[in-house]
XYZ file of C-alpha atoms in Angstrom:
404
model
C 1.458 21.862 -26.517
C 3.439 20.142 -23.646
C 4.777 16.758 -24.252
C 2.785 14.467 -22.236
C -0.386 16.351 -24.405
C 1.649 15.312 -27.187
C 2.346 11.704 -26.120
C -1.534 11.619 -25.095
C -2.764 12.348 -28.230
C -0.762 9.941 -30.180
C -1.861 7.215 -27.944
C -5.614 8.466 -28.352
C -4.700 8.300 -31.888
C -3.588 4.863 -31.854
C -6.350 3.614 -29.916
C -9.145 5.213 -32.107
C -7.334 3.267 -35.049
C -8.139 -0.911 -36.357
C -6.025 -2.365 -34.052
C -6.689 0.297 -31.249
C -10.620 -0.205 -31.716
C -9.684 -4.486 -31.222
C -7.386 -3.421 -28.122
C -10.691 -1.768 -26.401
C -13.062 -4.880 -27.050
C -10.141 -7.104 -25.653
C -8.214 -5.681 -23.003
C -9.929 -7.278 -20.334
C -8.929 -10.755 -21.395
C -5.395 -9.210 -22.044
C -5.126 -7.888 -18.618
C -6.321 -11.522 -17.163
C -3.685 -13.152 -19.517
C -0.921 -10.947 -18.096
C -1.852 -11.819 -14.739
C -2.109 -15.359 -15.571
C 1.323 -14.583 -17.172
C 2.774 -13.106 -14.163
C 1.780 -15.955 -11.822
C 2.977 -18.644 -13.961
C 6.518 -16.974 -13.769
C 6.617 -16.313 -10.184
C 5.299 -19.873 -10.178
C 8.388 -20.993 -11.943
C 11.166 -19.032 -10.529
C 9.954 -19.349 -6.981
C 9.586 -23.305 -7.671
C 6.201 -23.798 -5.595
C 5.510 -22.056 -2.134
C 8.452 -19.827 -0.673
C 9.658 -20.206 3.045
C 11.010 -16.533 4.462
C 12.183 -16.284 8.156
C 9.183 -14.268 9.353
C 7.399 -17.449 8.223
C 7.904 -19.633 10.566
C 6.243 -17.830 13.573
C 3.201 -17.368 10.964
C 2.717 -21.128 10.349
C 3.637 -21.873 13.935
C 0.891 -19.677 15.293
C -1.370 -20.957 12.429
C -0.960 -24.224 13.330
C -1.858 -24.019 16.994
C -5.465 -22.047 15.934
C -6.239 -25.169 13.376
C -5.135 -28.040 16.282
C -6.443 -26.209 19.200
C -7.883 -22.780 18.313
C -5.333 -21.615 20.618
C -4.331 -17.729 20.034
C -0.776 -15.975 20.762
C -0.107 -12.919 22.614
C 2.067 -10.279 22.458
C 3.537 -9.535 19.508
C 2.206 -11.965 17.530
C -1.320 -11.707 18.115
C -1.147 -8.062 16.275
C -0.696 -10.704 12.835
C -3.781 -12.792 13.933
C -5.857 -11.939 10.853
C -3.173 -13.831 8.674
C -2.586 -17.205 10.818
C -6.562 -17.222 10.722
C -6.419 -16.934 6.945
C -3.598 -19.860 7.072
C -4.664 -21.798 9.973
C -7.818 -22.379 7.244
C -5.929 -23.801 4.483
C -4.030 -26.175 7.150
C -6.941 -27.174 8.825
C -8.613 -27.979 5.045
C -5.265 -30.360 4.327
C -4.132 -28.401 1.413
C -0.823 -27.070 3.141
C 1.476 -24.654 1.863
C 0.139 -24.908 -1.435
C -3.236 -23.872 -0.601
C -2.386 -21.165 1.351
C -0.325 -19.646 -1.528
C -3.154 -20.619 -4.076
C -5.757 -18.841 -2.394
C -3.271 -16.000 -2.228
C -3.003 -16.046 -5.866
C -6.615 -16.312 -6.538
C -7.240 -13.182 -4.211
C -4.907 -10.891 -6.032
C -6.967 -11.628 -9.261
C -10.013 -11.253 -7.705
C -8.453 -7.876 -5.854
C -7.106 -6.624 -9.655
C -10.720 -7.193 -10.982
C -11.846 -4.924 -8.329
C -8.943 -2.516 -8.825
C -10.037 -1.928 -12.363
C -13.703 -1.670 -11.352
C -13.003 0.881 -9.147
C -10.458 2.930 -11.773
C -13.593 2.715 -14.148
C -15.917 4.001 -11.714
C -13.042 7.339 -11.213
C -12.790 7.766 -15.130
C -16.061 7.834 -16.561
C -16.245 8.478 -20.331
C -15.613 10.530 -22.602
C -11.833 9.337 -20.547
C -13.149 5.000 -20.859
C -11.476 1.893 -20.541
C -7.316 3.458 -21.159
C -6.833 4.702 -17.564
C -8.326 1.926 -15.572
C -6.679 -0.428 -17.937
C -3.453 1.294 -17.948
C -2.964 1.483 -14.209
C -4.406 -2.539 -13.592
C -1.703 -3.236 -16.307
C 0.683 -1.648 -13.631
C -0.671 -3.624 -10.794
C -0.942 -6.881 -12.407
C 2.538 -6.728 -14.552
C 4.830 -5.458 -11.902
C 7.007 -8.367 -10.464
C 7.707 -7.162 -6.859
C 3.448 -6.723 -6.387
C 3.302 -10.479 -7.828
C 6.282 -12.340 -6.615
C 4.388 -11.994 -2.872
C 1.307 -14.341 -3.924
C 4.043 -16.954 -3.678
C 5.308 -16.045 -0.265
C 4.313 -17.138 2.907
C 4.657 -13.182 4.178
C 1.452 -11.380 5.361
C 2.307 -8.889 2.098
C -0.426 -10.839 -0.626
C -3.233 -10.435 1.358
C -2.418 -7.263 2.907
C -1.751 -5.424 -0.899
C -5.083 -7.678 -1.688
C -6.740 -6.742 1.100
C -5.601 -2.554 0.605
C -7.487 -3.084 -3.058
C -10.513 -4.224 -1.717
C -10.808 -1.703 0.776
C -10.344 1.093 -1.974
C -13.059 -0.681 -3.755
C -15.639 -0.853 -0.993
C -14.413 3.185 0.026
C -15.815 4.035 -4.144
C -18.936 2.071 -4.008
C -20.395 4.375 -1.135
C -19.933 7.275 -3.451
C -23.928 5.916 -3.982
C -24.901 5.208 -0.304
C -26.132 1.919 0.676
C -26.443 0.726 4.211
C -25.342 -2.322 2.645
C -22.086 -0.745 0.986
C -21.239 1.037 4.279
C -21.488 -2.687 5.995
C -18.896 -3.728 3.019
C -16.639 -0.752 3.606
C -16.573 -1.667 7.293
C -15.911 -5.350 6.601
C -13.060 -4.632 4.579
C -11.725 -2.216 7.188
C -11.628 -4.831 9.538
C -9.875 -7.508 7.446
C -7.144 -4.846 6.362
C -6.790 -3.959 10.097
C -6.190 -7.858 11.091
C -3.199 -8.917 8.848
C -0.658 -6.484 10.220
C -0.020 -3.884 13.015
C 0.144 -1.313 10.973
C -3.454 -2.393 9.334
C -4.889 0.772 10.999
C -3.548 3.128 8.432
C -6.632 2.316 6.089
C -9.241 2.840 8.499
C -7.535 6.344 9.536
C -7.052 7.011 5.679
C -11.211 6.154 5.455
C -11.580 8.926 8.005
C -9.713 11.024 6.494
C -11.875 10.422 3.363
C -15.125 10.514 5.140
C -13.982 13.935 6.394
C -13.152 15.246 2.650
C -16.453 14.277 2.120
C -17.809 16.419 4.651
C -15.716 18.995 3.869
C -16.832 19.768 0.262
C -20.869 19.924 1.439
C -22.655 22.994 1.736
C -22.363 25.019 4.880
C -19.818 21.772 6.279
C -21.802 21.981 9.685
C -21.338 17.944 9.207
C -17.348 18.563 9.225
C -17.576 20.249 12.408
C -19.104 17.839 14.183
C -17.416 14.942 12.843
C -13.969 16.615 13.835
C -15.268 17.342 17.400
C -16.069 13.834 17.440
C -12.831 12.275 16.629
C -11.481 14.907 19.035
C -13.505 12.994 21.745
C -11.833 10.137 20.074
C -8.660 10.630 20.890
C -8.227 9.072 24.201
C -9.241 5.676 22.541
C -6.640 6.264 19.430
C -3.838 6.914 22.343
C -4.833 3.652 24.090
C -4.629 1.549 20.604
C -1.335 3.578 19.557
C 0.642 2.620 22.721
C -0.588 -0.847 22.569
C 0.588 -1.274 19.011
C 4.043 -0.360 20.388
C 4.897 -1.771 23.074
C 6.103 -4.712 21.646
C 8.081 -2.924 19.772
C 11.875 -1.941 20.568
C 11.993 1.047 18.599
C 14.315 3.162 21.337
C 16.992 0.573 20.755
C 16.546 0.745 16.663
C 17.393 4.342 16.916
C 20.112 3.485 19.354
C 21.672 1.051 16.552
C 21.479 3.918 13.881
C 19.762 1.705 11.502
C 18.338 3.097 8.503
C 17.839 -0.554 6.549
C 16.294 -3.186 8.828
C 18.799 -6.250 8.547
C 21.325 -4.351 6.530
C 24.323 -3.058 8.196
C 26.139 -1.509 5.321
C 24.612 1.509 5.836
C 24.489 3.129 10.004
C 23.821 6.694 10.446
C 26.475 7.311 14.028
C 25.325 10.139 16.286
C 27.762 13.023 16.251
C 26.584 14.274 20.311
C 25.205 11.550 23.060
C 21.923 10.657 22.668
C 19.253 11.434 25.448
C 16.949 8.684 26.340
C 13.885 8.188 27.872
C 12.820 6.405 31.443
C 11.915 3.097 30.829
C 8.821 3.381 32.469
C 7.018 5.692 30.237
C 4.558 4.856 27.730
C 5.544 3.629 24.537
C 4.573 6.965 22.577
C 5.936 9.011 25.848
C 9.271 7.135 24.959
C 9.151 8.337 21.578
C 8.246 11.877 21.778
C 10.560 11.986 24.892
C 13.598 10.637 22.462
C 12.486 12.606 19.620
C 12.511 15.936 21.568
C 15.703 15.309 23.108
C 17.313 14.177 20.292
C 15.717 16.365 17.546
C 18.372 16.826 14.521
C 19.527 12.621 14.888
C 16.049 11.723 14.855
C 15.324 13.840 11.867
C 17.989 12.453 10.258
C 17.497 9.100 10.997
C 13.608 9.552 10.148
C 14.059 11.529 6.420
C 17.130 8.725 5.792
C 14.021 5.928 6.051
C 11.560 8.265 4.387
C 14.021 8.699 1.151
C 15.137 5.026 1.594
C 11.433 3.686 1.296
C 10.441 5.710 -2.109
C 14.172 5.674 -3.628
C 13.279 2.020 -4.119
C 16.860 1.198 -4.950
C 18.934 -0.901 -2.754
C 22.937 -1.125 -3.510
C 22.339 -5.215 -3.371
C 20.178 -5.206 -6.418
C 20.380 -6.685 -9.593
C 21.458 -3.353 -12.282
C 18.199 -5.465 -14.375
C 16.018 -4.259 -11.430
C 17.290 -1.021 -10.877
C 17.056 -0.283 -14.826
C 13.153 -1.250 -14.503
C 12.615 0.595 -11.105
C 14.106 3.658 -13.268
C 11.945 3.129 -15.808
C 8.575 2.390 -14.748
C 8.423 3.443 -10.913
C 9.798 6.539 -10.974
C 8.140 8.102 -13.649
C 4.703 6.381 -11.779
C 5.864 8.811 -8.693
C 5.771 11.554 -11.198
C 2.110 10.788 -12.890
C 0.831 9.645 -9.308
C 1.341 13.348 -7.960
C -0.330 15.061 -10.588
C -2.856 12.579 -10.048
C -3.220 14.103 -6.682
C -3.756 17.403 -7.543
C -6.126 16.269 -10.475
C -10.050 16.790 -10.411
C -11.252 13.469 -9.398
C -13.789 12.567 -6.423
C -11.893 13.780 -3.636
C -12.386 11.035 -0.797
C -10.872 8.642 -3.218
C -7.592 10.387 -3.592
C -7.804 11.774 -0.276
C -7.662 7.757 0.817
C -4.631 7.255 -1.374
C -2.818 9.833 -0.269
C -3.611 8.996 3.502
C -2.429 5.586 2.958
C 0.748 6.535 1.108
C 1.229 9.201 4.219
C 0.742 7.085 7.051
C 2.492 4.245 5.978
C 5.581 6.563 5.148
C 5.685 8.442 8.565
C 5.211 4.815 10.059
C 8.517 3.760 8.259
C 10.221 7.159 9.216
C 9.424 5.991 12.822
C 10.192 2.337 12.798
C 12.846 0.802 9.868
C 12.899 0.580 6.138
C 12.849 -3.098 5.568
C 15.510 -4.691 3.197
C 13.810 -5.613 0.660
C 10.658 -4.552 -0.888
C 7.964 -5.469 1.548
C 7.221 -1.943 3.375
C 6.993 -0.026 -0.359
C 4.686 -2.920 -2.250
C 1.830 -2.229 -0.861
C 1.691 1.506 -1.510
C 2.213 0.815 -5.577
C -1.560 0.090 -5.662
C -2.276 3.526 -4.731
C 0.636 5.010 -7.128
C -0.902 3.341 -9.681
C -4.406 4.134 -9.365
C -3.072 7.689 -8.638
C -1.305 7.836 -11.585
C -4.299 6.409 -13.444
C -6.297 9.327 -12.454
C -3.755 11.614 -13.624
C -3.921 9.601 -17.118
C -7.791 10.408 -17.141
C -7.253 14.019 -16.156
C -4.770 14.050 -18.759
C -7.273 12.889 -21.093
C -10.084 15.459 -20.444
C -8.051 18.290 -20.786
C -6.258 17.384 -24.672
C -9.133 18.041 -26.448
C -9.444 22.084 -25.781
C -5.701 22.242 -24.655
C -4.917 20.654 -28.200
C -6.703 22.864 -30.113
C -4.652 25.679 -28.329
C -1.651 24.529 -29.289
C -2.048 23.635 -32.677
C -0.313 27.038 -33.867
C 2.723 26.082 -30.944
């Protein structure tokens, strides 16, 4: 019998015993006591509210919608669903502290509705151990927590990525008032950051999985022919995401880190680089054509960067439990992937974890751990699914390999 069949079964084991039988009645009010847990450290080590320098444009711009319901352009008005959330904790009195409060009370609400949704993927015979396994992962990893405290666009936005997920499995029954939920959700994900579009793509991308497994997929066809007729509108939206953005001159610099130095990846030829009158996404194909093996390089660099987790700066305490835990999350989340549950669901979580990677690989790994964060809710609910699929398959694969 393989080993993780092995290691399966003696958890199965030790759940169907006393103490295992107590674990099932109560896990819920664990899981809300390690949350509780979690916060209450961040709370402490963080020492209240925490300041970052991306901050300060946030409140700034939150500020002027409370006084004056005045709205930025440019760059800054691609963050506007965040300074709204902000702007309504300022305008309310409650400052800093409310803004981060709410922040924590949305990530419990948006772990509730993580292990909802993980329940509604693993029906029994599989139960509670998968949903409660993976919200366990959500709600007890540090770097997901730690950002409920920051005044960063990352709480709601990982919040915000839950809640969408949830709304995407409740239209497995249709409702017209589900779809008007799933659309809601869509739009609040959308609003916190520029790259808020990912989810509604990833939704499409569901929606067409969907299609795809229905008889005679006549529906498929024509939703594909309409996003075809779609694509003019998805080339206006894509250059004006980007043309605030100075990504020609990031590839110039050879950065692979965003505001890390220590590691530069030099061009061995001269570059080729675009007119500055193109398009935004004329400038980039135009530089990635030219420039084909640096701009591979530079893009698989970020790519490995992002999911290697690891940066040389951190503590060997955090590296140990990256080791530990993540990695072995990467492993469980693929053959989650490949497992048996409803396809639009893992379809979503795999379009997320895409785009968001091949946005990184064309843009800047960030130095810390705010562009890989919010892609651990999928991992884990990924690798929950593989824990249920796990699950299903023991029983008969056990009774195989009881003469191994």
């Amino acid at each position: 019998m393989p080993l993780h069949f092995r290691l399966l079964s003696a958890a199965r084991a030790a759940v169907a015993s006393p103490a295992g039988r107590w674990l099932r009645r109560r896990h819920g009010w664990l899981l809300v006591g390690l949350w509780a847990l979690m916060q209450l450290l961040q709370l402490v080590q963080n020492h209240g509210p925490r300041h970052m320098h991306d901050s300060a444009r946030y409140l700034y711009y939150a500020r002027q919608i409370a006084d004056g319901w005045q709205f930025a352009g440019g760059h800054n008005l691609r963050y506007v669903g965040y300074p709204l959330f902000m702007a309504l904790w300022l305008k309310l009195g409650t400052g800093w502290w409310g803004i981060v409060l709410a922040q924590v009370a949305l990530s419990g609400l948006a772990a509730r509705a993580f292990y909802a949704t993980m329940r509604r993927l693993t029906p029994s015979p599989v139960d509670w151990l998968p949903a409660a396994l993976a919200t366990a992962a959500l709600v007890g990893w540090p770097d997901v927590q730690r950002f409920n405290w920051f005044l960063l666009t990352e709480s709601l936005f990982i919040s915000a990525l839950v809640f969408v997920f949830w709304a995407l499995v409740r239209v497995r029954r249709p409702a017209s008032g589900r779809w008007l939920l799933l659309v809601a959700t869509l739009v609040l994900f959308g609003a916190v950051r520029p790259n808020g579009f990912i989810a509604t793509a990833a939704a499409a991308l569901a929606g067409l999985a969907y299609l795809w497994q229905r008889p005679g997929q006549r529906a498929f066809r024509w939703s594909l022919a309409g996003l075809a007729l779609l694509a003019p509108l998805g080339w206006w939206v894509l250059n004006k995401l980007l043309f605030t953005f100075t990504l020609i001159e990031t590839y110039l610099q050879g950065n692979v880190i965003g505001g890390y130095n220590g590691w530069l990846l030099e061009p061995t030829e001269p570059l080729w680089f675009p007119p500055a009158d193109l398009k935004p996404v004329l400038r980039l194909v135009y530089f990635m054509a030219a420039n084909p093996f640096y701009f591979g390089k530079l893009a698989v660099l970020k790519g490995l960067t992002l999911f290697f987790y690891i940066k040389s700066y951190y503590s060997w305490s955090h590296i140990l439990l990256i080791v530990l835990f993540i990695y072995p999350s990467y492993w469980l989340a693929w053959r989650g992937l490949r497992g048996a549950s409803w396809l639009p669901a893992r379809t979503f979580l795999a379009a997320v974890i895409g785009l968001q990677t091949v946005m990184v690989m064309m843009t800047i790994d960030d130095w810390d751990v705010r562009f890989i964060v919010p892609l651990l809710p999928c991992i884990f609910a990924l690798a929950g699914l593989a824990v249920a699929r796990s699950a299903e398959l023991q029983q008969p694969l056990s009774a195989a390999g009881a003469g191994d």
